[in-house]
């Protein structure tokens, strides 16, 4: 579809602003930024009049691509603060990657609404826990055994691949349900994003390869032009987010993250019902 300058300029401006927000959130909440990039990219592809059946998979795949540099930058910042649980990341490395690859296979055949429903279910659960649960919501105090943790890793990988996120929202939920301090959970979640982003991006490139209706700049379900326009401001604001994460109070972090997730969910519910 041909686009005039009046259409292109707002799109470019929106991507630049979105990139800044993605980076800020990545550092602040230990997420890859997918919770904002997926809905932003979805709206962008709607404005560009891409076929409905490729909009959500492309939003997810492109989001995972953006998460690669974002999560690396965020994880580095938290690692330097000394709050990343490296033992847990090492244990999760293989099951998370396998889960991501499984999620990418599902993505090739799933109805687009499946992506939105998975996103809503996980995000609403997380938001409710953060805003209402306080210290009372616990599966147990302390992490479970190795077998259960390996299962957690695989589940994080599958759901993150379907949601187009770096696993931060899911990892935060699981760890805080086991009594983790919110700052330590956020920092470790940033590391999980590194495990998810690269295999997830490759998986979505493969899943969308040869699909009809894709734009000229797409490699499978990844829009290269969207990636290039978003990344510069993303990288500029990630370190600011990391700094704020270690400055804000625990309750402020929980409330901010919870409200943000509810806002995104409301947008997706509106889209499904419209």
PDB file of C-alpha atoms in Angstrom:
ATOM      1  CA  UNK A   1       0.000   0.000   0.000  1.00  0.00           C
ATOM      2  CA  UNK A   2       1.315   3.459  -0.882  1.00  0.00           C
ATOM      3  CA  UNK A   3       1.626   5.944   1.953  1.00  0.00           C
ATOM      4  CA  UNK A   4       1.753   9.725   1.740  1.00  0.00           C
ATOM      5  CA  UNK A   5       3.979  11.903   3.914  1.00  0.00           C
ATOM      6  CA  UNK A   6       1.071  12.949   6.125  1.00  0.00           C
ATOM      7  CA  UNK A   7       0.600   9.305   7.115  1.00  0.00           C
ATOM      8  CA  UNK A   8       4.272   8.379   7.387  1.00  0.00           C
ATOM      9  CA  UNK A   9       5.442  11.218   9.647  1.00  0.00           C
ATOM     10  CA  UNK A  10       3.070  10.433  12.548  1.00  0.00           C
ATOM     11  CA  UNK A  11       3.981   6.738  12.237  1.00  0.00           C
ATOM     12  CA  UNK A  12       7.710   7.496  12.436  1.00  0.00           C
ATOM     13  CA  UNK A  13       7.148   9.864  15.355  1.00  0.00           C
ATOM     14  CA  UNK A  14       5.073   7.257  17.195  1.00  0.00           C
ATOM     15  CA  UNK A  15       7.823   4.656  16.773  1.00  0.00           C
ATOM     16  CA  UNK A  16      10.485   7.022  18.107  1.00  0.00           C
ATOM     17  CA  UNK A  17       8.365   7.817  21.182  1.00  0.00           C
ATOM     18  CA  UNK A  18       7.467   4.143  21.635  1.00  0.00           C
ATOM     19  CA  UNK A  19      11.144   3.235  21.516  1.00  0.00           C
ATOM     20  CA  UNK A  20      11.849   5.594  24.398  1.00  0.00           C
ATOM     21  CA  UNK A  21       9.016   4.123  26.462  1.00  0.00           C
ATOM     22  CA  UNK A  22      10.121   0.561  25.692  1.00  0.00           C
ATOM     23  CA  UNK A  23      13.642   1.304  26.912  1.00  0.00           C
ATOM     24  CA  UNK A  24      12.408   3.047  30.056  1.00  0.00           C
ATOM     25  CA  UNK A  25      10.119   0.143  30.940  1.00  0.00           C
ATOM     26  CA  UNK A  26      12.830  -2.399  30.180  1.00  0.00           C
ATOM     27  CA  UNK A  27      15.142  -0.888  32.752  1.00  0.00           C
ATOM     28  CA  UNK A  28      12.454   0.027  35.273  1.00  0.00           C
ATOM     29  CA  UNK A  29      10.533  -3.254  35.410  1.00  0.00           C
ATOM     30  CA  UNK A  30      13.072  -5.768  34.085  1.00  0.00           C
ATOM     31  CA  UNK A  31      10.945  -6.452  31.008  1.00  0.00           C
ATOM     32  CA  UNK A  32      11.978  -6.433  27.388  1.00  0.00           C
ATOM     33  CA  UNK A  33       9.373  -3.796  26.633  1.00  0.00           C
ATOM     34  CA  UNK A  34       7.049  -6.143  24.761  1.00  0.00           C
ATOM     35  CA  UNK A  35       4.095  -5.132  26.910  1.00  0.00           C
ATOM     36  CA  UNK A  36       4.182  -1.757  25.167  1.00  0.00           C
ATOM     37  CA  UNK A  37       5.790  -2.613  21.818  1.00  0.00           C
ATOM     38  CA  UNK A  38       3.258  -5.337  20.934  1.00  0.00           C
ATOM     39  CA  UNK A  39       0.177  -3.059  21.168  1.00  0.00           C
ATOM     40  CA  UNK A  40       2.052  -0.147  19.549  1.00  0.00           C
ATOM     41  CA  UNK A  41       3.241  -2.277  16.636  1.00  0.00           C
ATOM     42  CA  UNK A  42      -0.221  -3.824  16.289  1.00  0.00           C
ATOM     43  CA  UNK A  43      -1.761  -0.365  15.917  1.00  0.00           C
ATOM     44  CA  UNK A  44       0.977   0.647  13.483  1.00  0.00           C
ATOM     45  CA  UNK A  45       0.325  -2.341  11.236  1.00  0.00           C
ATOM     46  CA  UNK A  46      -3.405  -1.590  11.349  1.00  0.00           C
ATOM     47  CA  UNK A  47      -2.754   1.995  10.202  1.00  0.00           C
ATOM     48  CA  UNK A  48      -0.524   0.657   7.432  1.00  0.00           C
ATOM     49  CA  UNK A  49      -3.423  -1.613   6.394  1.00  0.00           C
ATOM     50  CA  UNK A  50      -1.520  -4.887   6.631  1.00  0.00           C
ATOM     51  CA  UNK A  51      -3.769  -7.973   6.333  1.00  0.00           C
ATOM     52  CA  UNK A  52      -5.488  -8.757   9.626  1.00  0.00           C
ATOM     53  CA  UNK A  53      -4.078 -12.284   9.797  1.00  0.00           C
ATOM     54  CA  UNK A  54      -0.450 -11.049   9.906  1.00  0.00           C
ATOM     55  CA  UNK A  55      -0.800  -7.985  12.172  1.00  0.00           C
ATOM     56  CA  UNK A  56      -0.598  -9.695  15.554  1.00  0.00           C
ATOM     57  CA  UNK A  57       2.084 -12.279  14.632  1.00  0.00           C
ATOM     58  CA  UNK A  58       4.168  -9.450  13.116  1.00  0.00           C
ATOM     59  CA  UNK A  59       3.684  -7.290  16.208  1.00  0.00           C
ATOM     60  CA  UNK A  60       4.875 -10.186  18.373  1.00  0.00           C
ATOM     61  CA  UNK A  61       7.824 -11.145  16.145  1.00  0.00           C
ATOM     62  CA  UNK A  62       9.029  -7.565  15.713  1.00  0.00           C
ATOM     63  CA  UNK A  63       8.679  -6.980  19.448  1.00  0.00           C
ATOM     64  CA  UNK A  64      10.947  -9.955  20.151  1.00  0.00           C
ATOM     65  CA  UNK A  65      13.544  -8.502  17.761  1.00  0.00           C
ATOM     66  CA  UNK A  66      13.462  -5.167  19.604  1.00  0.00           C
ATOM     67  CA  UNK A  67      13.890  -7.020  22.897  1.00  0.00           C
ATOM     68  CA  UNK A  68      17.314  -8.380  21.854  1.00  0.00           C
ATOM     69  CA  UNK A  69      19.308  -5.146  22.393  1.00  0.00           C
ATOM     70  CA  UNK A  70      16.883  -3.854  25.018  1.00  0.00           C
ATOM     71  CA  UNK A  71      17.172  -6.885  27.277  1.00  0.00           C
ATOM     72  CA  UNK A  72      20.950  -7.031  26.885  1.00  0.00           C
ATOM     73  CA  UNK A  73      21.237  -3.388  27.920  1.00  0.00           C
ATOM     74  CA  UNK A  74      18.826  -3.804  30.835  1.00  0.00           C
ATOM     75  CA  UNK A  75      20.385  -7.058  32.084  1.00  0.00           C
ATOM     76  CA  UNK A  76      23.846  -5.500  32.030  1.00  0.00           C
ATOM     77  CA  UNK A  77      22.649  -2.584  34.144  1.00  0.00           C
ATOM     78  CA  UNK A  78      21.017  -4.829  36.745  1.00  0.00           C
ATOM     79  CA  UNK A  79      24.006  -7.201  36.753  1.00  0.00           C
ATOM     80  CA  UNK A  80      26.297  -4.306  37.638  1.00  0.00           C
ATOM     81  CA  UNK A  81      23.979  -3.591  40.588  1.00  0.00           C
ATOM     82  CA  UNK A  82      24.574  -7.168  41.789  1.00  0.00           C
ATOM     83  CA  UNK A  83      20.901  -8.172  42.009  1.00  0.00           C
ATOM     84  CA  UNK A  84      20.613 -10.803  39.225  1.00  0.00           C
ATOM     85  CA  UNK A  85      20.159 -14.437  40.356  1.00  0.00           C
ATOM     86  CA  UNK A  86      22.743 -16.023  38.049  1.00  0.00           C
ATOM     87  CA  UNK A  87      22.237 -19.553  39.434  1.00  0.00           C
ATOM     88  CA  UNK A  88      18.571 -19.458  38.437  1.00  0.00           C
ATOM     89  CA  UNK A  89      19.386 -18.071  34.984  1.00  0.00           C
ATOM     90  CA  UNK A  90      21.854 -20.888  34.355  1.00  0.00           C
ATOM     91  CA  UNK A  91      19.244 -23.469  35.374  1.00  0.00           C
ATOM     92  CA  UNK A  92      16.620 -21.898  33.118  1.00  0.00           C
ATOM     93  CA  UNK A  93      18.803 -21.425  30.031  1.00  0.00           C
ATOM     94  CA  UNK A  94      17.886 -24.666  28.211  1.00  0.00           C
ATOM     95  CA  UNK A  95      14.175 -24.995  29.158  1.00  0.00           C
ATOM     96  CA  UNK A  96      13.479 -21.329  28.382  1.00  0.00           C
ATOM     97  CA  UNK A  97      15.024 -21.592  24.910  1.00  0.00           C
ATOM     98  CA  UNK A  98      13.172 -24.853  24.186  1.00  0.00           C
ATOM     99  CA  UNK A  99       9.926 -23.241  25.337  1.00  0.00           C
ATOM    100  CA  UNK A 100      10.498 -20.253  23.058  1.00  0.00           C
ATOM    101  CA  UNK A 101      11.057 -22.522  20.057  1.00  0.00           C
ATOM    102  CA  UNK A 102       7.877 -24.460  20.882  1.00  0.00           C
ATOM    103  CA  UNK A 103       5.934 -21.206  21.141  1.00  0.00           C
ATOM    104  CA  UNK A 104       7.257 -20.106  17.758  1.00  0.00           C
ATOM    105  CA  UNK A 105       5.980 -23.328  16.176  1.00  0.00           C
ATOM    106  CA  UNK A 106       2.552 -22.755  17.735  1.00  0.00           C
ATOM    107  CA  UNK A 107       2.631 -19.200  16.366  1.00  0.00           C
ATOM    108  CA  UNK A 108       2.775 -20.441  12.774  1.00  0.00           C
ATOM    109  CA  UNK A 109      -0.581 -22.199  13.066  1.00  0.00           C
ATOM    110  CA  UNK A 110      -2.482 -20.311  15.790  1.00  0.00           C
ATOM    111  CA  UNK A 111      -5.384 -17.925  15.189  1.00  0.00           C
ATOM    112  CA  UNK A 112      -4.288 -14.285  15.782  1.00  0.00           C
ATOM    113  CA  UNK A 113      -6.744 -13.882  18.674  1.00  0.00           C
ATOM    114  CA  UNK A 114      -4.843 -16.593  20.593  1.00  0.00           C
ATOM    115  CA  UNK A 115      -1.895 -14.205  20.980  1.00  0.00           C
ATOM    116  CA  UNK A 116      -4.119 -11.519  22.481  1.00  0.00           C
ATOM    117  CA  UNK A 117      -5.912 -13.897  24.854  1.00  0.00           C
ATOM    118  CA  UNK A 118      -2.630 -15.296  26.199  1.00  0.00           C
ATOM    119  CA  UNK A 119      -1.328 -11.751  26.673  1.00  0.00           C
ATOM    120  CA  UNK A 120      -4.469 -10.671  28.543  1.00  0.00           C
ATOM    121  CA  UNK A 121      -4.612 -13.747  30.811  1.00  0.00           C
ATOM    122  CA  UNK A 122      -1.012 -13.493  31.989  1.00  0.00           C
ATOM    123  CA  UNK A 123      -0.984  -9.715  32.330  1.00  0.00           C
ATOM    124  CA  UNK A 124      -4.270  -9.492  34.280  1.00  0.00           C
ATOM    125  CA  UNK A 125      -3.101 -12.188  36.715  1.00  0.00           C
ATOM    126  CA  UNK A 126       0.166 -10.361  37.241  1.00  0.00           C
ATOM    127  CA  UNK A 127      -1.517  -6.976  37.668  1.00  0.00           C
ATOM    128  CA  UNK A 128      -4.014  -8.351  40.194  1.00  0.00           C
ATOM    129  CA  UNK A 129      -1.203  -9.853  42.240  1.00  0.00           C
ATOM    130  CA  UNK A 130       0.815  -6.648  42.206  1.00  0.00           C
ATOM    131  CA  UNK A 131      -2.083  -4.304  42.989  1.00  0.00           C
ATOM    132  CA  UNK A 132      -4.152  -6.435  45.391  1.00  0.00           C
ATOM    133  CA  UNK A 133      -2.024  -9.271  46.693  1.00  0.00           C
ATOM    134  CA  UNK A 134       0.687  -7.579  48.664  1.00  0.00           C
ATOM    135  CA  UNK A 135       2.552 -10.032  50.860  1.00  0.00           C
ATOM    136  CA  UNK A 136      -0.471 -12.362  51.084  1.00  0.00           C
ATOM    137  CA  UNK A 137      -0.224 -13.984  47.639  1.00  0.00           C
ATOM    138  CA  UNK A 138       2.260 -16.824  47.942  1.00  0.00           C
ATOM    139  CA  UNK A 139       2.596 -20.244  46.398  1.00  0.00           C
ATOM    140  CA  UNK A 140       5.288 -20.908  48.986  1.00  0.00           C
ATOM    141  CA  UNK A 141       8.238 -19.216  50.644  1.00  0.00           C
ATOM    142  CA  UNK A 142      11.361 -19.954  48.640  1.00  0.00           C
ATOM    143  CA  UNK A 143      11.808 -21.576  45.250  1.00  0.00           C
ATOM    144  CA  UNK A 144      10.595 -25.142  44.570  1.00  0.00           C
ATOM    145  CA  UNK A 145      12.787 -28.080  43.541  1.00  0.00           C
ATOM    146  CA  UNK A 146      14.826 -28.396  40.378  1.00  0.00           C
ATOM    147  CA  UNK A 147      12.164 -30.289  38.413  1.00  0.00           C
ATOM    148  CA  UNK A 148       9.465 -27.677  39.031  1.00  0.00           C
ATOM    149  CA  UNK A 149      11.893 -24.871  38.212  1.00  0.00           C
ATOM    150  CA  UNK A 150      12.729 -26.513  34.880  1.00  0.00           C
ATOM    151  CA  UNK A 151       8.992 -26.661  34.144  1.00  0.00           C
ATOM    152  CA  UNK A 152       8.676 -22.984  35.047  1.00  0.00           C
ATOM    153  CA  UNK A 153      11.449 -22.177  32.576  1.00  0.00           C
ATOM    154  CA  UNK A 154       9.731 -24.018  29.738  1.00  0.00           C
ATOM    155  CA  UNK A 155       6.402 -22.348  30.520  1.00  0.00           C
ATOM    156  CA  UNK A 156       7.993 -18.901  30.596  1.00  0.00           C
ATOM    157  CA  UNK A 157       9.517 -19.584  27.180  1.00  0.00           C
ATOM    158  CA  UNK A 158       6.263 -20.744  25.546  1.00  0.00           C
ATOM    159  CA  UNK A 159       4.104 -17.926  26.931  1.00  0.00           C
ATOM    160  CA  UNK A 160       6.709 -15.257  26.201  1.00  0.00           C
ATOM    161  CA  UNK A 161       6.998 -16.396  22.589  1.00  0.00           C
ATOM    162  CA  UNK A 162       3.212 -16.174  22.163  1.00  0.00           C
ATOM    163  CA  UNK A 163       3.010 -12.769  23.883  1.00  0.00           C
ATOM    164  CA  UNK A 164       6.030 -11.167  22.219  1.00  0.00           C
ATOM    165  CA  UNK A 165       7.594 -10.217  25.531  1.00  0.00           C
ATOM    166  CA  UNK A 166      10.947 -10.816  27.156  1.00  0.00           C
ATOM    167  CA  UNK A 167       9.420 -12.873  29.958  1.00  0.00           C
ATOM    168  CA  UNK A 168       9.642 -10.110  32.541  1.00  0.00           C
ATOM    169  CA  UNK A 169       5.942 -10.047  33.435  1.00  0.00           C
ATOM    170  CA  UNK A 170       5.773 -13.831  33.859  1.00  0.00           C
ATOM    171  CA  UNK A 171       9.115 -14.127  35.656  1.00  0.00           C
ATOM    172  CA  UNK A 172       8.195 -11.306  38.039  1.00  0.00           C
ATOM    173  CA  UNK A 173       4.900 -13.035  38.830  1.00  0.00           C
ATOM    174  CA  UNK A 174       6.478 -16.434  39.522  1.00  0.00           C
ATOM    175  CA  UNK A 175       9.352 -15.132  41.602  1.00  0.00           C
ATOM    176  CA  UNK A 176       7.279 -12.779  43.753  1.00  0.00           C
ATOM    177  CA  UNK A 177       4.780 -15.611  44.360  1.00  0.00           C
ATOM    178  CA  UNK A 178       7.742 -17.445  45.897  1.00  0.00           C
ATOM    179  CA  UNK A 179       8.664 -14.576  48.204  1.00  0.00           C
ATOM    180  CA  UNK A 180      11.305 -12.888  46.042  1.00  0.00           C
ATOM    181  CA  UNK A 181      12.032  -9.232  46.659  1.00  0.00           C
ATOM    182  CA  UNK A 182      10.584  -7.180  43.791  1.00  0.00           C
ATOM    183  CA  UNK A 183      13.971  -5.641  42.900  1.00  0.00           C
ATOM    184  CA  UNK A 184      15.683  -9.032  42.719  1.00  0.00           C
ATOM    185  CA  UNK A 185      12.788 -10.407  40.671  1.00  0.00           C
ATOM    186  CA  UNK A 186      12.992  -7.468  38.247  1.00  0.00           C
ATOM    187  CA  UNK A 187      16.745  -7.848  37.856  1.00  0.00           C
ATOM    188  CA  UNK A 188      16.552 -11.592  37.212  1.00  0.00           C
ATOM    189  CA  UNK A 189      13.670 -11.085  34.775  1.00  0.00           C
ATOM    190  CA  UNK A 190      15.928  -8.819  32.740  1.00  0.00           C
ATOM    191  CA  UNK A 191      18.319 -11.738  32.333  1.00  0.00           C
ATOM    192  CA  UNK A 192      15.484 -14.025  31.233  1.00  0.00           C
ATOM    193  CA  UNK A 193      14.761 -11.554  28.443  1.00  0.00           C
ATOM    194  CA  UNK A 194      18.201 -12.241  27.005  1.00  0.00           C
ATOM    195  CA  UNK A 195      17.438 -15.991  26.919  1.00  0.00           C
ATOM    196  CA  UNK A 196      14.117 -15.416  25.148  1.00  0.00           C
ATOM    197  CA  UNK A 197      14.727 -12.668  22.605  1.00  0.00           C
ATOM    198  CA  UNK A 198      17.203 -14.183  20.146  1.00  0.00           C
ATOM    199  CA  UNK A 199      15.668 -17.655  19.676  1.00  0.00           C
ATOM    200  CA  UNK A 200      12.209 -16.067  19.694  1.00  0.00           C
ATOM    201  CA  UNK A 201      13.114 -13.691  16.882  1.00  0.00           C
ATOM    202  CA  UNK A 202      14.644 -16.463  14.792  1.00  0.00           C
ATOM    203  CA  UNK A 203      11.582 -18.620  15.441  1.00  0.00           C
ATOM    204  CA  UNK A 204       9.179 -15.914  14.238  1.00  0.00           C
ATOM    205  CA  UNK A 205      11.269 -15.261  11.153  1.00  0.00           C
ATOM    206  CA  UNK A 206      10.956 -18.951  10.320  1.00  0.00           C
ATOM    207  CA  UNK A 207       7.270 -19.162  11.297  1.00  0.00           C
ATOM    208  CA  UNK A 208       6.307 -16.331   8.937  1.00  0.00           C
ATOM    209  CA  UNK A 209       8.595 -17.304   6.071  1.00  0.00           C
ATOM    210  CA  UNK A 210       6.633 -17.366   2.812  1.00  0.00           C
ATOM    211  CA  UNK A 211       3.348 -16.288   4.402  1.00  0.00           C
ATOM    212  CA  UNK A 212       1.124 -14.200   2.071  1.00  0.00           C
ATOM    213  CA  UNK A 213       0.370 -10.554   2.890  1.00  0.00           C
ATOM    214  CA  UNK A 214       3.724  -9.661   4.456  1.00  0.00           C
ATOM    215  CA  UNK A 215       5.262  -6.236   3.626  1.00  0.00           C
ATOM    216  CA  UNK A 216       8.443  -5.856   1.585  1.00  0.00           C
ATOM    217  CA  UNK A 217      10.622  -5.081   4.638  1.00  0.00           C
ATOM    218  CA  UNK A 218       9.542  -8.187   6.565  1.00  0.00           C
ATOM    219  CA  UNK A 219      11.698 -11.229   7.206  1.00  0.00           C
ATOM    220  CA  UNK A 220       9.042 -13.718   8.198  1.00  0.00           C
ATOM    221  CA  UNK A 221       7.039 -12.100  10.993  1.00  0.00           C
ATOM    222  CA  UNK A 222       9.705  -9.461  11.755  1.00  0.00           C
ATOM    223  CA  UNK A 223       9.463  -5.932  10.291  1.00  0.00           C
ATOM    224  CA  UNK A 224      13.012  -4.678   9.773  1.00  0.00           C
ATOM    225  CA  UNK A 225      11.956  -1.056   9.176  1.00  0.00           C
ATOM    226  CA  UNK A 226       9.977  -0.942  12.420  1.00  0.00           C
ATOM    227  CA  UNK A 227      12.940  -2.453  14.264  1.00  0.00           C
ATOM    228  CA  UNK A 228      15.397   0.129  12.885  1.00  0.00           C
ATOM    229  CA  UNK A 229      13.159   3.103  13.727  1.00  0.00           C
ATOM    230  CA  UNK A 230      12.442   1.934  17.277  1.00  0.00           C
ATOM    231  CA  UNK A 231      15.866   0.879  18.535  1.00  0.00           C
ATOM    232  CA  UNK A 232      17.786   4.210  18.859  1.00  0.00           C
ATOM    233  CA  UNK A 233      15.524   5.792  21.498  1.00  0.00           C
ATOM    234  CA  UNK A 234      15.051   2.416  23.182  1.00  0.00           C
ATOM    235  CA  UNK A 235      18.754   2.119  23.932  1.00  0.00           C
ATOM    236  CA  UNK A 236      18.974   5.726  25.102  1.00  0.00           C
ATOM    237  CA  UNK A 237      16.356   5.337  27.836  1.00  0.00           C
ATOM    238  CA  UNK A 238      17.084   1.845  29.215  1.00  0.00           C
ATOM    239  CA  UNK A 239      19.778   3.022  31.650  1.00  0.00           C
ATOM    240  CA  UNK A 240      17.443   5.677  33.032  1.00  0.00           C
ATOM    241  CA  UNK A 241      14.919   2.930  33.773  1.00  0.00           C
ATOM    242  CA  UNK A 242      17.536   0.841  35.593  1.00  0.00           C
ATOM    243  CA  UNK A 243      18.476   3.841  37.734  1.00  0.00           C
ATOM    244  CA  UNK A 244      14.838   4.503  38.638  1.00  0.00           C
ATOM    245  CA  UNK A 245      14.265   0.820  39.508  1.00  0.00           C
ATOM    246  CA  UNK A 246      16.899   1.078  42.236  1.00  0.00           C
ATOM    247  CA  UNK A 247      15.550   4.425  43.468  1.00  0.00           C
ATOM    248  CA  UNK A 248      11.780   3.894  43.679  1.00  0.00           C
ATOM    249  CA  UNK A 249      10.184   2.188  46.681  1.00  0.00           C
ATOM    250  CA  UNK A 250       9.039  -1.433  46.415  1.00  0.00           C
ATOM    251  CA  UNK A 251       5.353  -0.432  46.556  1.00  0.00           C
ATOM    252  CA  UNK A 252       5.788   2.227  43.883  1.00  0.00           C
ATOM    253  CA  UNK A 253       7.342  -0.347  41.543  1.00  0.00           C
ATOM    254  CA  UNK A 254       4.514  -2.838  42.165  1.00  0.00           C
ATOM    255  CA  UNK A 255       1.777  -0.241  41.672  1.00  0.00           C
ATOM    256  CA  UNK A 256       3.340   1.256  38.553  1.00  0.00           C
ATOM    257  CA  UNK A 257       3.859  -2.102  36.874  1.00  0.00           C
ATOM    258  CA  UNK A 258       0.368  -3.330  37.794  1.00  0.00           C
ATOM    259  CA  UNK A 259      -1.407  -0.239  36.438  1.00  0.00           C
ATOM    260  CA  UNK A 260       0.626  -0.371  33.266  1.00  0.00           C
ATOM    261  CA  UNK A 261      -0.345  -4.006  32.612  1.00  0.00           C
ATOM    262  CA  UNK A 262      -4.044  -3.274  33.162  1.00  0.00           C
ATOM    263  CA  UNK A 263      -3.907  -0.415  30.658  1.00  0.00           C
ATOM    264  CA  UNK A 264      -2.454  -2.664  27.971  1.00  0.00           C
ATOM    265  CA  UNK A 265      -5.006  -5.416  28.695  1.00  0.00           C
ATOM    266  CA  UNK A 266      -7.895  -2.990  28.382  1.00  0.00           C
ATOM    267  CA  UNK A 267      -6.717  -2.057  24.895  1.00  0.00           C
ATOM    268  CA  UNK A 268      -6.580  -5.678  23.748  1.00  0.00           C
ATOM    269  CA  UNK A 269      -9.997  -6.501  25.231  1.00  0.00           C
ATOM    270  CA  UNK A 270     -11.426  -3.533  23.344  1.00  0.00           C
ATOM    271  CA  UNK A 271      -9.871  -4.789  20.117  1.00  0.00           C
ATOM    272  CA  UNK A 272     -11.284  -8.320  20.562  1.00  0.00           C
ATOM    273  CA  UNK A 273     -14.795  -7.088  21.383  1.00  0.00           C
ATOM    274  CA  UNK A 274     -14.915  -4.357  18.731  1.00  0.00           C
TER     275      UNK A 274
END
